[in-house]
Tab-separated table of C-alpha atoms in Angstrom:
chain	number	residue	atom	x	y	z
A	1	MET	CA	-10.984	24.392	-16.845
A	2	GLN	CA	-9.869	28.164	-16.658
A	3	LEU	CA	-11.914	31.093	-18.413
A	4	SER	CA	-10.996	34.598	-19.286
A	5	THR	CA	-13.511	37.189	-18.415
A	6	ALA	CA	-14.418	40.600	-18.176
A	7	ALA	CA	-17.063	42.649	-16.236
A	8	LEU	CA	-20.092	43.931	-18.439
A	9	TYR	CA	-22.459	46.522	-16.382
A	10	SER	CA	-26.480	47.696	-16.655
A	11	THR	CA	-26.930	51.119	-16.966
A	12	ALA	CA	-28.304	51.391	-13.947
A	13	GLN	CA	-24.912	50.472	-12.344
A	14	ILE	CA	-22.837	52.888	-14.243
A	15	ARG	CA	-25.455	55.514	-13.141
A	16	ALA	CA	-25.148	54.090	-9.480
A	17	ALA	CA	-21.094	54.381	-10.104
A	18	GLU	CA	-21.100	57.503	-11.221
A	19	ARG	CA	-23.092	58.549	-8.344
A	20	GLN	CA	-20.935	56.670	-5.828
A	21	ALA	CA	-18.018	58.837	-7.352
A	22	ILE	CA	-19.734	62.405	-7.185
A	23	ASP	CA	-21.541	61.722	-3.787
A	24	ARG	CA	-18.859	59.831	-1.641
A	25	LEU	CA	-15.581	60.439	-3.257
A	26	GLY	CA	-16.586	64.182	-4.262
A	27	ILE	CA	-15.935	63.861	-7.995
A	28	PRO	CA	-17.521	67.126	-9.460
A	29	GLY	CA	-19.958	65.618	-12.502
A	30	ARG	CA	-17.748	68.382	-14.014
A	31	GLU	CA	-14.467	66.981	-13.640
A	32	LEU	CA	-15.995	63.406	-14.766
A	33	MET	CA	-16.707	65.173	-18.253
A	34	ARG	CA	-13.424	66.706	-18.542
A	35	ARG	CA	-11.760	62.696	-18.163
A	36	ALA	CA	-14.221	61.712	-20.503
A	37	GLY	CA	-13.006	64.319	-23.004
A	38	ALA	CA	-9.796	63.529	-22.700
A	39	ALA	CA	-9.995	59.940	-22.824
A	40	LEU	CA	-11.809	60.481	-26.100
A	41	PHE	CA	-9.035	62.686	-27.402
A	42	ARG	CA	-6.315	60.754	-26.316
A	43	HIS	CA	-7.971	57.404	-28.111
A	44	ILE	CA	-8.379	59.473	-30.919
A	45	ARG	CA	-4.900	60.902	-31.392
A	46	GLN	CA	-3.764	57.425	-30.938
A	47	ARG	CA	-5.211	55.535	-33.335
A	48	TRP	CA	-5.232	58.700	-36.328
A	49	PRO	CA	-2.373	60.945	-35.548
A	50	GLU	CA	-2.114	62.816	-38.256
A	51	ALA	CA	-5.715	63.838	-38.604
A	52	GLY	CA	-6.053	67.470	-38.246
A	53	GLU	CA	-10.132	67.925	-38.353
A	54	LEU	CA	-13.000	66.663	-36.312
A	55	THR	CA	-16.469	66.725	-37.225
A	56	VAL	CA	-18.854	66.837	-33.631
A	57	PHE	CA	-22.375	66.253	-33.617
A	58	CYS	CA	-23.908	67.039	-30.193
A	59	GLY	CA	-27.085	66.129	-28.228
A	60	ALA	CA	-28.894	67.771	-25.901
A	61	GLY	CA	-27.450	65.533	-22.812
A	62	ASN	CA	-24.057	65.095	-20.874
A	63	ASN	CA	-23.549	62.781	-23.945
A	64	GLY	CA	-23.388	66.241	-25.977
A	65	GLY	CA	-21.675	67.791	-23.113
A	66	ASP	CA	-18.819	65.194	-23.697
A	67	GLY	CA	-18.762	65.968	-27.254
A	68	TYR	CA	-17.978	69.837	-26.583
A	69	GLU	CA	-15.367	68.690	-24.216
A	70	VAL	CA	-13.345	66.713	-26.883
A	71	ALA	CA	-14.261	69.749	-29.364
A	72	ARG	CA	-12.525	71.792	-27.098
A	73	LEU	CA	-9.754	69.962	-26.716
A	74	ALA	CA	-9.148	69.483	-30.632
A	75	ILE	CA	-9.022	72.993	-30.661
A	76	GLU	CA	-6.482	73.761	-28.185
A	77	ALA	CA	-4.623	71.044	-29.968
A	78	GLY	CA	-4.723	72.924	-33.356
A	79	CYS	CA	-7.432	70.740	-34.662
A	80	ARG	CA	-10.018	72.285	-37.575
A	81	VAL	CA	-12.937	71.670	-35.280
A	82	ASN	CA	-16.522	71.335	-36.559
A	83	VAL	CA	-19.300	71.274	-34.572
A	84	TYR	CA	-23.324	70.723	-35.143
A	85	GLY	CA	-25.534	71.216	-32.140
A	86	LEU	CA	-28.710	68.905	-32.384
A	87	ALA	CA	-30.464	71.081	-29.584
A	88	ASP	CA	-30.074	74.152	-28.149
A	89	PRO	CA	-27.065	74.453	-26.278
A	90	GLU	CA	-28.107	76.980	-23.448
A	91	ARG	CA	-30.706	74.459	-22.371
A	92	LEU	CA	-27.922	71.607	-21.446
A	93	PRO	CA	-27.560	70.331	-18.297
A	94	GLU	CA	-25.253	71.996	-16.009
A	95	ASP	CA	-22.133	70.179	-16.359
A	96	ALA	CA	-22.685	69.918	-20.176
A	97	LEU	CA	-23.599	73.722	-20.588
A	98	SER	CA	-20.065	74.438	-18.748
A	99	ALA	CA	-18.420	72.310	-21.421
A	100	TYR	CA	-19.839	73.991	-23.949
A	101	ARG	CA	-19.093	77.294	-22.748
A	102	ASP	CA	-15.798	76.033	-22.517
A	103	PHE	CA	-16.251	75.163	-25.910
A	104	VAL	CA	-16.880	78.992	-27.069
A	105	GLN	CA	-14.100	80.600	-24.931
A	106	ALA	CA	-11.822	78.454	-26.504
A	107	GLY	CA	-12.648	79.925	-29.891
A	108	GLY	CA	-15.398	77.209	-31.042
A	109	CYS	CA	-18.756	77.968	-32.587
A	110	VAL	CA	-21.896	75.357	-33.162
A	111	SER	CA	-23.666	75.338	-36.475
A	112	GLY	CA	-27.156	73.902	-36.592
A	113	PHE	CA	-27.038	71.014	-39.048
A	114	GLU	CA	-28.543	71.204	-42.179
A	115	PRO	CA	-29.853	67.372	-43.630
A	116	GLY	CA	-28.459	66.581	-46.999
A	117	ARG	CA	-25.242	68.784	-46.926
A	118	SER	CA	-22.126	67.575	-48.320
A	119	THR	CA	-19.669	64.476	-46.805
A	120	ILE	CA	-18.888	65.010	-43.115
A	121	PRO	CA	-15.290	66.247	-43.022
A	122	GLY	CA	-12.577	64.202	-40.964
A	123	ILE	CA	-12.789	62.353	-37.994
A	124	VAL	CA	-16.283	62.343	-36.991
A	125	VAL	CA	-17.560	61.885	-33.555
A	126	ASP	CA	-20.836	61.138	-32.326
A	127	ALA	CA	-21.783	62.743	-28.854
A	128	LEU	CA	-25.696	62.624	-29.698
A	129	PHE	CA	-27.050	60.406	-27.247
A	130	GLY	CA	-25.322	58.349	-23.954
A	131	ILE	CA	-26.830	55.443	-22.202
A	132	GLY	CA	-30.438	56.567	-21.474
A	133	LEU	CA	-31.848	56.005	-24.752
A	134	SER	CA	-35.226	54.033	-24.251
A	135	ARG	CA	-37.246	54.766	-27.271
A	136	PRO	CA	-36.950	55.255	-30.661
A	137	VAL	CA	-34.657	57.923	-31.875
A	138	ALA	CA	-37.058	60.796	-32.902
A	139	ALA	CA	-37.218	61.906	-36.279
A	140	ALA	CA	-35.104	65.365	-36.207
A	141	TYR	CA	-31.812	63.205	-35.202
A	142	LEU	CA	-32.207	60.645	-38.148
A	143	PRO	CA	-30.876	62.836	-40.887
A	144	ALA	CA	-27.508	63.147	-38.666
A	145	ILE	CA	-26.996	59.816	-38.060
A	146	ILE	CA	-27.354	58.912	-41.576
A	147	ALA	CA	-24.810	61.704	-42.353
A	148	ILE	CA	-22.392	59.913	-39.659
A	149	ASN	CA	-22.908	56.566	-41.226
A	150	ALA	CA	-22.078	58.279	-44.703
A	151	ALA	CA	-19.011	60.122	-43.724
A	152	ALA	CA	-15.731	58.814	-45.387
A	153	GLY	CA	-13.510	59.377	-42.527
A	154	PRO	CA	-13.878	56.773	-38.644
A	155	VAL	CA	-16.234	57.406	-36.735
A	156	VAL	CA	-15.866	57.585	-33.294
A	157	ALA	CA	-18.919	56.838	-31.089
A	158	VAL	CA	-18.893	58.590	-27.046
A	159	ASP	CA	-20.604	55.631	-24.505
A	160	VAL	CA	-21.973	53.989	-27.165
A	161	PRO	CA	-23.285	54.272	-30.353
A	162	SER	CA	-26.388	56.398	-30.723
A	163	GLY	CA	-29.305	54.988	-31.735
A	164	LEU	CA	-28.171	51.795	-30.185
A	165	GLN	CA	-29.912	50.872	-26.372
A	166	ALA	CA	-26.911	50.207	-23.954
A	167	ASP	CA	-28.561	47.515	-21.860
A	168	THR	CA	-30.154	45.143	-24.625
A	169	GLY	CA	-28.163	45.596	-28.033
A	170	CYS	CA	-30.974	46.390	-29.611
A	171	ILE	CA	-31.422	49.313	-32.511
A	172	MET	CA	-33.711	51.789	-31.799
A	173	GLY	CA	-34.702	52.941	-35.318
A	174	ASP	CA	-31.576	53.573	-36.603
A	175	ALA	CA	-27.978	53.944	-35.073
A	176	VAL	CA	-24.368	55.117	-35.794
A	177	ALA	CA	-22.338	52.485	-37.090
A	178	ALA	CA	-19.017	53.287	-35.384
A	179	THR	CA	-15.166	52.680	-36.175
A	180	LEU	CA	-14.536	53.272	-32.814
A	181	THR	CA	-16.915	53.025	-29.340
A	182	VAL	CA	-14.751	55.059	-26.442
A	183	THR	CA	-17.151	53.750	-23.304
A	184	PHE	CA	-16.647	55.076	-19.988
A	185	ILE	CA	-16.837	53.848	-16.181
A	186	GLY	CA	-17.259	50.393	-16.920
A	187	LEU	CA	-18.510	48.186	-20.368
A	188	LYS	CA	-22.061	47.914	-21.079
A	189	GLN	CA	-23.531	44.964	-21.637
A	190	GLY	CA	-26.019	46.244	-24.851
A	191	LEU	CA	-22.496	46.582	-26.503
A	192	PHE	CA	-21.540	43.110	-26.944
A	193	THR	CA	-24.595	41.274	-28.546
A	194	GLY	CA	-27.352	41.260	-31.381
A	195	ALA	CA	-27.517	44.283	-33.470
A	196	ALA	CA	-24.260	45.921	-31.728
A	197	ALA	CA	-22.070	43.980	-33.588
A	198	ASP	CA	-22.578	46.053	-36.555
A	199	CYS	CA	-22.258	49.221	-34.681
A	200	ARG	CA	-19.820	49.337	-32.080
A	201	GLY	CA	-16.508	48.935	-33.931
A	202	GLU	CA	-13.671	48.509	-31.794
A	203	VAL	CA	-14.675	49.503	-28.114
A	204	VAL	CA	-12.528	50.395	-25.612
A	205	CYS	CA	-13.143	51.571	-21.938
A	206	ASP	CA	-11.891	54.228	-19.582
A	207	ASP	CA	-12.875	53.685	-15.941
A	208	LEU	CA	-12.292	57.791	-15.488
A	209	GLN	CA	-10.251	56.830	-12.340
A	210	ILE	CA	-13.366	55.711	-10.477
A	211	ASP	CA	-12.872	52.058	-10.871
A	212	GLU	CA	-12.794	51.378	-6.882
A	213	VAL	CA	-16.946	52.317	-6.873
A	214	LEU	CA	-17.474	49.961	-9.786
A	215	GLU	CA	-15.405	47.115	-8.320
A	216	GLU	CA	-18.042	46.842	-5.251
A	217	LEU	CA	-20.800	46.195	-7.950
A	218	ASP	CA	-21.332	42.365	-8.595
A	219	PRO	CA	-21.477	42.841	-12.549
A	220	ALA	CA	-24.928	42.246	-14.493
A	221	CYS	CA	-23.075	39.563	-17.001
A	222	ARG	CA	-19.466	38.329	-18.082
A	223	LEU	CA	-17.627	39.120	-21.263
A	224	LEU	CA	-16.275	35.521	-21.920
A	225	THR	CA	-12.577	36.077	-23.576
A	226	GLY	CA	-11.100	32.872	-23.587
A	227	VAL	CA	-10.473	29.404	-22.411
A	228	ALA	CA	-7.931	26.908	-21.213
A	229	LEU	CA	-8.468	23.087	-20.217
A	230	PRO	CA	-6.430	21.092	-18.070
A	231	LYS	CA	-3.797	18.782	-19.470
A	232	ARG	CA	-4.475	15.539	-19.300
A	233	GLN	CA	-2.343	12.835	-17.372
A	234	ARG	CA	0.251	10.792	-19.174
A	235	SER	CA	-1.739	7.449	-17.470
A	236	ALA	CA	-4.895	8.943	-19.016
A	237	HIS	CA	-7.378	6.418	-20.661
A	238	LYS	CA	-10.814	6.481	-23.023
A	239	GLY	CA	-12.663	5.301	-20.286
A	240	GLN	CA	-12.199	8.765	-18.064
A	241	PHE	CA	-13.366	10.792	-20.976
A	242	GLY	CA	-16.881	9.494	-21.271
A	243	HIS	CA	-19.488	8.491	-23.676
A	244	VAL	CA	-20.884	10.811	-25.698
A	245	LEU	CA	-24.732	9.154	-27.427
A	246	LEU	CA	-25.826	11.266	-29.900
A	247	ILE	CA	-29.602	10.572	-31.664
A	248	GLY	CA	-30.755	12.048	-34.663
A	249	GLY	CA	-30.336	12.104	-38.484
A	250	ASN	CA	-33.706	11.287	-39.993
A	251	HIS	CA	-34.166	10.732	-43.354
A	252	GLY	CA	-32.368	13.270	-45.474
A	253	TYR	CA	-30.608	14.606	-42.503
A	254	SER	CA	-27.770	12.417	-41.758
A	255	GLY	CA	-24.868	15.407	-42.271
A	256	ALA	CA	-26.068	17.110	-39.328
A	257	ILE	CA	-25.538	13.660	-36.865
A	258	ARG	CA	-22.519	13.443	-38.870
A	259	LEU	CA	-21.272	16.968	-37.999
A	260	ALA	CA	-22.499	16.758	-34.182
A	261	ALA	CA	-21.005	13.391	-33.960
A	262	GLU	CA	-17.270	14.608	-35.291
A	263	ALA	CA	-17.493	17.733	-33.184
A	264	ALA	CA	-17.563	15.466	-29.769
A	265	LEU	CA	-14.637	13.150	-30.925
A	266	ARG	CA	-12.657	16.357	-31.293
A	267	ALA	CA	-13.716	17.841	-28.040
A	268	GLY	CA	-11.844	14.847	-27.060
A	269	ALA	CA	-15.062	12.576	-25.545
A	270	GLY	CA	-13.361	9.071	-24.865
A	271	LEU	CA	-16.010	7.147	-26.799
A	272	VAL	CA	-18.958	8.764	-29.348
A	273	SER	CA	-21.917	6.860	-30.258
A	274	VAL	CA	-24.605	7.470	-32.931
A	275	ALA	CA	-28.126	6.536	-33.107
A	276	THR	CA	-29.864	7.181	-36.175
A	277	ARG	CA	-32.317	5.597	-39.012
A	278	ALA	CA	-31.123	2.429	-40.178
A	279	ALA	CA	-30.668	3.551	-43.949
A	280	HIS	CA	-27.749	6.080	-42.327
A	281	SER	CA	-26.291	3.668	-39.613
A	282	GLY	CA	-23.462	2.163	-42.352
A	283	LEU	CA	-23.161	5.704	-43.910
A	284	VAL	CA	-22.516	8.125	-41.253
A	285	ASN	CA	-19.063	6.467	-40.041
A	286	ILE	CA	-17.416	5.912	-43.718
A	287	ALA	CA	-14.989	8.861	-43.403
A	288	ARG	CA	-14.968	8.769	-39.576
A	289	PRO	CA	-14.815	5.054	-38.218
A	290	GLU	CA	-14.296	6.278	-35.082
A	291	LEU	CA	-17.674	6.971	-34.287
A	292	MET	CA	-20.014	3.650	-33.618
A	293	CYS	CA	-23.113	3.685	-35.490
A	294	ARG	CA	-26.400	2.304	-34.441
A	295	ALA	CA	-29.845	1.350	-36.471
A	296	ALA	CA	-32.324	2.961	-34.251
A	297	GLU	CA	-36.009	2.686	-35.831
A	298	ARG	CA	-38.234	2.083	-32.330
A	299	ALA	CA	-37.352	3.586	-29.134
A	300	GLY	CA	-36.392	0.330	-27.460
A	301	ASP	CA	-33.487	0.299	-29.918
A	302	LEU	CA	-32.061	3.267	-27.569
A	303	ASP	CA	-32.156	1.313	-24.179
A	304	ASP	CA	-28.784	-0.160	-24.171
A	305	LEU	CA	-27.192	2.934	-25.717
A	306	LEU	CA	-28.631	5.530	-23.198
A	307	GLU	CA	-27.477	2.828	-20.685
A	308	LYS	CA	-23.979	3.371	-21.568
A	309	ALA	CA	-23.922	6.852	-22.394
A	310	THR	CA	-22.432	9.902	-20.258
A	311	VAL	CA	-24.084	12.488	-21.935
A	312	VAL	CA	-26.433	12.354	-24.537
A	313	VAL	CA	-27.251	15.032	-27.633
A	314	ILE	CA	-30.351	15.345	-29.046
A	315	GLY	CA	-31.790	16.951	-32.222
A	316	PRO	CA	-29.322	17.358	-35.003
A	317	GLY	CA	-30.990	16.386	-38.093
A	318	LEU	CA	-34.078	14.861	-35.838
A	319	GLY	CA	-37.202	15.903	-37.835
A	320	ARG	CA	-40.741	15.902	-36.364
A	321	ASP	CA	-42.184	12.888	-37.381
A	322	ALA	CA	-43.516	10.215	-35.630
A	323	TRP	CA	-39.944	8.687	-35.560
A	324	ALA	CA	-38.471	12.064	-33.981
A	325	GLN	CA	-41.104	12.105	-31.171
A	326	ALA	CA	-40.379	8.627	-30.107
A	327	MET	CA	-36.916	9.060	-29.741
A	328	PHE	CA	-36.705	12.301	-27.990
A	329	ASP	CA	-39.448	10.888	-25.569
A	330	ARG	CA	-37.186	7.630	-24.887
A	331	ALA	CA	-33.955	9.790	-24.419
A	332	LEU	CA	-35.678	12.157	-22.073
A	333	ALA	CA	-37.337	9.492	-20.013
A	334	ALA	CA	-33.611	8.413	-19.548
A	335	GLY	CA	-32.541	11.670	-17.149
A	336	LYS	CA	-29.533	11.356	-18.415
A	337	PRO	CA	-27.268	14.610	-18.965
A	338	GLY	CA	-27.706	16.244	-22.221
A	339	VAL	CA	-27.817	18.647	-24.969
A	340	VAL	CA	-30.950	19.610	-26.857
A	341	ASP	CA	-30.441	20.994	-29.955
A	342	ALA	CA	-32.295	21.748	-33.419
A	343	ASP	CA	-35.788	19.643	-34.114
A	344	GLY	CA	-35.047	18.532	-30.248
A	345	LEU	CA	-35.634	22.141	-29.652
A	346	ASN	CA	-38.840	22.385	-31.364
A	347	LEU	CA	-40.372	19.069	-29.866
A	348	LEU	CA	-39.354	20.469	-26.582
A	349	ALA	CA	-41.223	24.062	-27.290
A	350	GLN	CA	-44.395	21.663	-27.587
A	351	GLN	CA	-43.959	19.826	-24.552
A	352	ASN	CA	-44.037	21.636	-20.744
A	353	CYS	CA	-40.825	19.443	-19.620
A	354	ARG	CA	-38.084	21.382	-16.948
A	355	SER	CA	-34.488	19.716	-16.056
A	356	ASP	CA	-31.303	20.829	-14.449
A	357	ASP	CA	-29.646	18.382	-16.069
A	358	TRP	CA	-29.803	19.668	-19.940
A	359	VAL	CA	-28.249	22.747	-21.895
A	360	LEU	CA	-30.744	24.476	-24.561
A	361	THR	CA	-28.957	25.737	-27.721
A	362	PRO	CA	-31.712	27.834	-29.289
A	363	HIS	CA	-31.061	30.285	-32.327
A	364	PRO	CA	-33.748	33.015	-32.244
A	365	GLY	CA	-36.427	31.581	-34.233
A	366	GLU	CA	-36.529	28.515	-31.840
A	367	ALA	CA	-36.087	30.355	-28.714
A	368	ALA	CA	-39.589	32.386	-30.101
A	369	ARG	CA	-41.103	29.056	-30.428
A	370	LEU	CA	-39.686	27.947	-26.816
A	371	LEU	CA	-41.088	31.088	-25.622
A	372	ASN	CA	-44.287	31.012	-27.498
A	373	CYS	CA	-43.318	34.607	-28.879
A	374	ASP	CA	-42.186	36.148	-32.426
A	375	THR	CA	-38.808	36.625	-33.013
A	376	ARG	CA	-38.721	40.546	-32.820
A	377	GLN	CA	-39.207	40.184	-29.281
A	378	ILE	CA	-36.439	37.831	-28.818
A	379	GLY	CA	-33.776	40.310	-30.864
A	380	GLY	CA	-35.498	43.016	-29.050
A	381	ASP	CA	-34.092	42.068	-25.481
A	382	ARG	CA	-32.080	38.915	-25.760
A	383	PHE	CA	-30.492	39.208	-22.332
A	384	ALA	CA	-34.436	38.557	-21.217
A	385	ALA	CA	-35.101	36.260	-23.211
A	386	VAL	CA	-32.228	33.714	-22.710
A	387	ALA	CA	-33.264	34.125	-18.786
A	388	ALA	CA	-36.898	33.320	-19.824
A	389	LEU	CA	-35.119	30.184	-21.267
A	390	GLN	CA	-33.546	29.202	-18.289
A	391	GLN	CA	-36.256	30.461	-15.804
A	392	ARG	CA	-38.914	28.445	-17.918
A	393	TYR	CA	-36.812	25.129	-18.721
A	394	GLY	CA	-34.517	25.122	-16.595
A	395	GLY	CA	-30.455	23.986	-16.754
A	396	VAL	CA	-28.416	26.119	-19.043
A	397	ALA	CA	-30.171	28.131	-21.904
A	398	LEU	CA	-27.388	29.141	-24.357
A	399	LEU	CA	-28.973	31.729	-26.948
A	400	LYS	CA	-27.303	31.690	-30.247
A	401	GLY	CA	-26.308	34.568	-32.456
A	402	ALA	CA	-23.931	37.566	-32.591
A	403	GLY	CA	-23.244	38.021	-29.046
A	404	THR	CA	-24.092	34.414	-28.108
A	405	LEU	CA	-25.503	34.103	-24.542
A	406	ILE	CA	-25.762	31.676	-21.647
A	407	ASP	CA	-27.665	31.945	-18.361
A	408	ASP	CA	-27.492	29.426	-15.872
A	409	GLY	CA	-29.869	30.630	-13.388
A	410	PHE	CA	-26.883	32.288	-11.290
A	411	LYS	CA	-24.559	34.165	-13.870
A	412	ASN	CA	-25.261	35.163	-17.928
A	413	HIS	CA	-22.036	35.094	-20.115
A	414	VAL	CA	-21.504	37.236	-23.341
A	415	VAL	CA	-19.268	35.503	-26.099
A	416	VAL	CA	-18.424	38.069	-28.603
A	417	ALA	CA	-16.298	36.001	-30.777
A	418	GLY	CA	-17.719	34.814	-34.201
A	419	ASN	CA	-18.225	36.063	-37.361
A	420	PRO	CA	-20.837	36.079	-40.582
A	421	GLY	CA	-19.328	33.135	-42.231
A	422	MET	CA	-20.759	30.751	-39.426
A	423	ALA	CA	-24.227	31.928	-40.919
A	424	SER	CA	-24.175	28.340	-42.842
A	425	GLY	CA	-25.726	25.255	-42.454
A	426	GLY	CA	-24.630	22.757	-40.081
A	427	MET	CA	-22.706	25.110	-37.499
A	428	GLY	CA	-25.276	24.687	-34.698
A	429	ASP	CA	-25.218	20.634	-35.066
A	430	VAL	CA	-21.189	21.223	-34.686
A	431	LEU	CA	-21.472	22.949	-31.493
A	432	ALA	CA	-23.997	21.083	-29.862
A	433	GLY	CA	-21.455	17.776	-30.506
A	434	LEU	CA	-18.925	20.098	-29.078
A	435	ILE	CA	-20.886	20.826	-26.129
A	436	GLY	CA	-21.782	16.971	-25.230
A	437	GLY	CA	-18.209	15.885	-25.793
A	438	LEU	CA	-16.863	18.710	-23.258
A	439	ALA	CA	-19.742	17.577	-21.235
A	440	ALA	CA	-18.600	13.980	-20.619
A	441	GLN	CA	-15.263	14.295	-20.117
A	442	GLY	CA	-16.404	15.833	-16.395
A	443	PHE	CA	-17.043	19.434	-16.839
A	444	THR	CA	-20.337	20.810	-15.711
A	445	LEU	CA	-22.790	21.634	-18.447
A	446	GLY	CA	-22.229	25.274	-17.324
A	447	GLN	CA	-18.928	25.180	-18.218
A	448	ALA	CA	-19.143	22.830	-21.007
A	449	ALA	CA	-21.860	25.419	-22.618
A	450	LEU	CA	-19.138	28.192	-22.154
A	451	ALA	CA	-15.835	26.678	-23.247
A	452	GLY	CA	-17.654	25.478	-26.212
A	453	ALA	CA	-19.508	28.162	-27.322
A	454	GLN	CA	-16.078	29.876	-26.988
A	455	LEU	CA	-14.250	27.461	-29.036
A	456	HIS	CA	-16.807	27.199	-31.515
A	457	ALA	CA	-16.394	30.593	-32.543
A	458	ALA	CA	-12.617	31.474	-31.890
A	459	ALA	CA	-12.625	28.392	-34.538
A	460	ALA	CA	-14.556	30.115	-36.932
A	461	ASP	CA	-12.643	33.238	-36.256
A	462	SER	CA	-9.618	31.428	-36.531
A	463	LEU	CA	-10.414	30.193	-40.197
A	464	ALA	CA	-11.792	33.378	-41.357
A	465	ALA	CA	-8.660	35.213	-40.729
A	466	GLU	CA	-6.882	32.513	-42.772
A	467	PHE	CA	-9.533	32.106	-45.568
A	468	GLY	CA	-12.136	34.114	-45.199
A	469	GLU	CA	-15.940	34.385	-44.025
A	470	ARG	CA	-17.633	33.540	-47.269
A	471	GLY	CA	-17.730	29.673	-47.941
A	472	LEU	CA	-16.600	28.921	-44.253
A	473	LEU	CA	-17.977	25.447	-43.824
A	474	ALA	CA	-19.096	23.391	-40.471
A	475	GLY	CA	-17.004	20.745	-41.429
A	476	ASP	CA	-14.418	23.139	-41.144
A	477	LEU	CA	-14.692	23.537	-37.489
A	478	PRO	CA	-13.494	20.034	-35.673
A	479	PRO	CA	-9.800	20.148	-37.113
A	480	ARG	CA	-9.638	23.662	-35.693
A	481	ILE	CA	-11.444	23.158	-32.479
A	482	ARG	CA	-8.975	20.457	-31.812
A	483	GLU	CA	-5.903	22.796	-32.249
A	484	LEU	CA	-7.472	25.400	-30.109
A	485	LEU	CA	-7.974	23.176	-27.515
A	486	ASN	CA	-4.485	21.900	-27.387
A	487	ARG	CA	-3.112	25.322	-27.513
């Protein structure tokens, strides 16, 4: 299996790289600011070559200095430039102060921002905050963020959208919704998960010509951008691609196990069995006869199925009653590699279990139950949440949501693909079955989780591009997953 990834960094790592560039490579901080301003202006010109007016909002730190730098370049290029200073320019840090004075020398002037003013004209540049924001946005800055978001033209964020925490992807009170984010040195991890999806717009990175120092750092995590599976040998047979057993489909929830089972088939598993309620066992495979369905009303009914299984997926439509608990306990006791999803996770939250041989696939609500906290804490730092899940329960933790996170205890990955059309019932069941189907074929659980999450999201994006996001159904995904797997 081949995975395509890009490196993501923490703010501490970016600061360390910048310090190394200054101290070891001898590049002055003011020169790095000039390079940042040039990169900003270049990307603005490339995307909006006809734009003749810029409005720049500058804050109190070096991010504001970047704003003054791009404003100076715009003046020199003959653009009309409006600059609003949200802090006294004469009290800026040394490099930013130099950028401000160069801007004034070029003929620029700074106005104080007045809340409630008319629409902001031209391309809007957000240079209010940088990567160091660690507390809610001060009240004095909120009107500027509101005005930027109300602007008619495109919005360009400098490094990160103001109000977005660069390490966690959490919005600190309010945040700029950018059309384009031009980030510097390296990609920040917080740009790719959680609420960042509503703020970042398109993201481009300029390394400011100091990539050599960044390459010396081990990335905080990696952005997963693509997956390719090896071709099968012509002599292959079904016994080489594993047997997935899916357990679930309690009364009223037969659809969940059906979706998961078809996803396992479409992933390429050699055989797929379903253990479900007797009332459903003759129905689940009506439109998909390739599924082998078995009635399981007692835990003992699972024994021969578990013995044959390569991988066990438990949770889709499982419920939380006595039957569900009996199925869950027997499946865990078998010690088979597996995927635990949906109500399987809710039952796991009530027990003190740990395994290195499973993939857990919670959404934020299930993650909160597993960690005995609330969803606000999960959303406040998704990276910390997925790490806590992995440390507490072992195996591979996959935290679903915008910017799905996957932690195997050694590396952390982010899946940025996906869209709001996936906010519908059954999507998680498809993902669980897909991961189980990949794991059955001999891929490690970590590989199966990574590939499954990427393919699941990419299939949804492909369908949304063709038909739109609204009305996207979980059942639409398995055929498209098959197409992507075979490209």
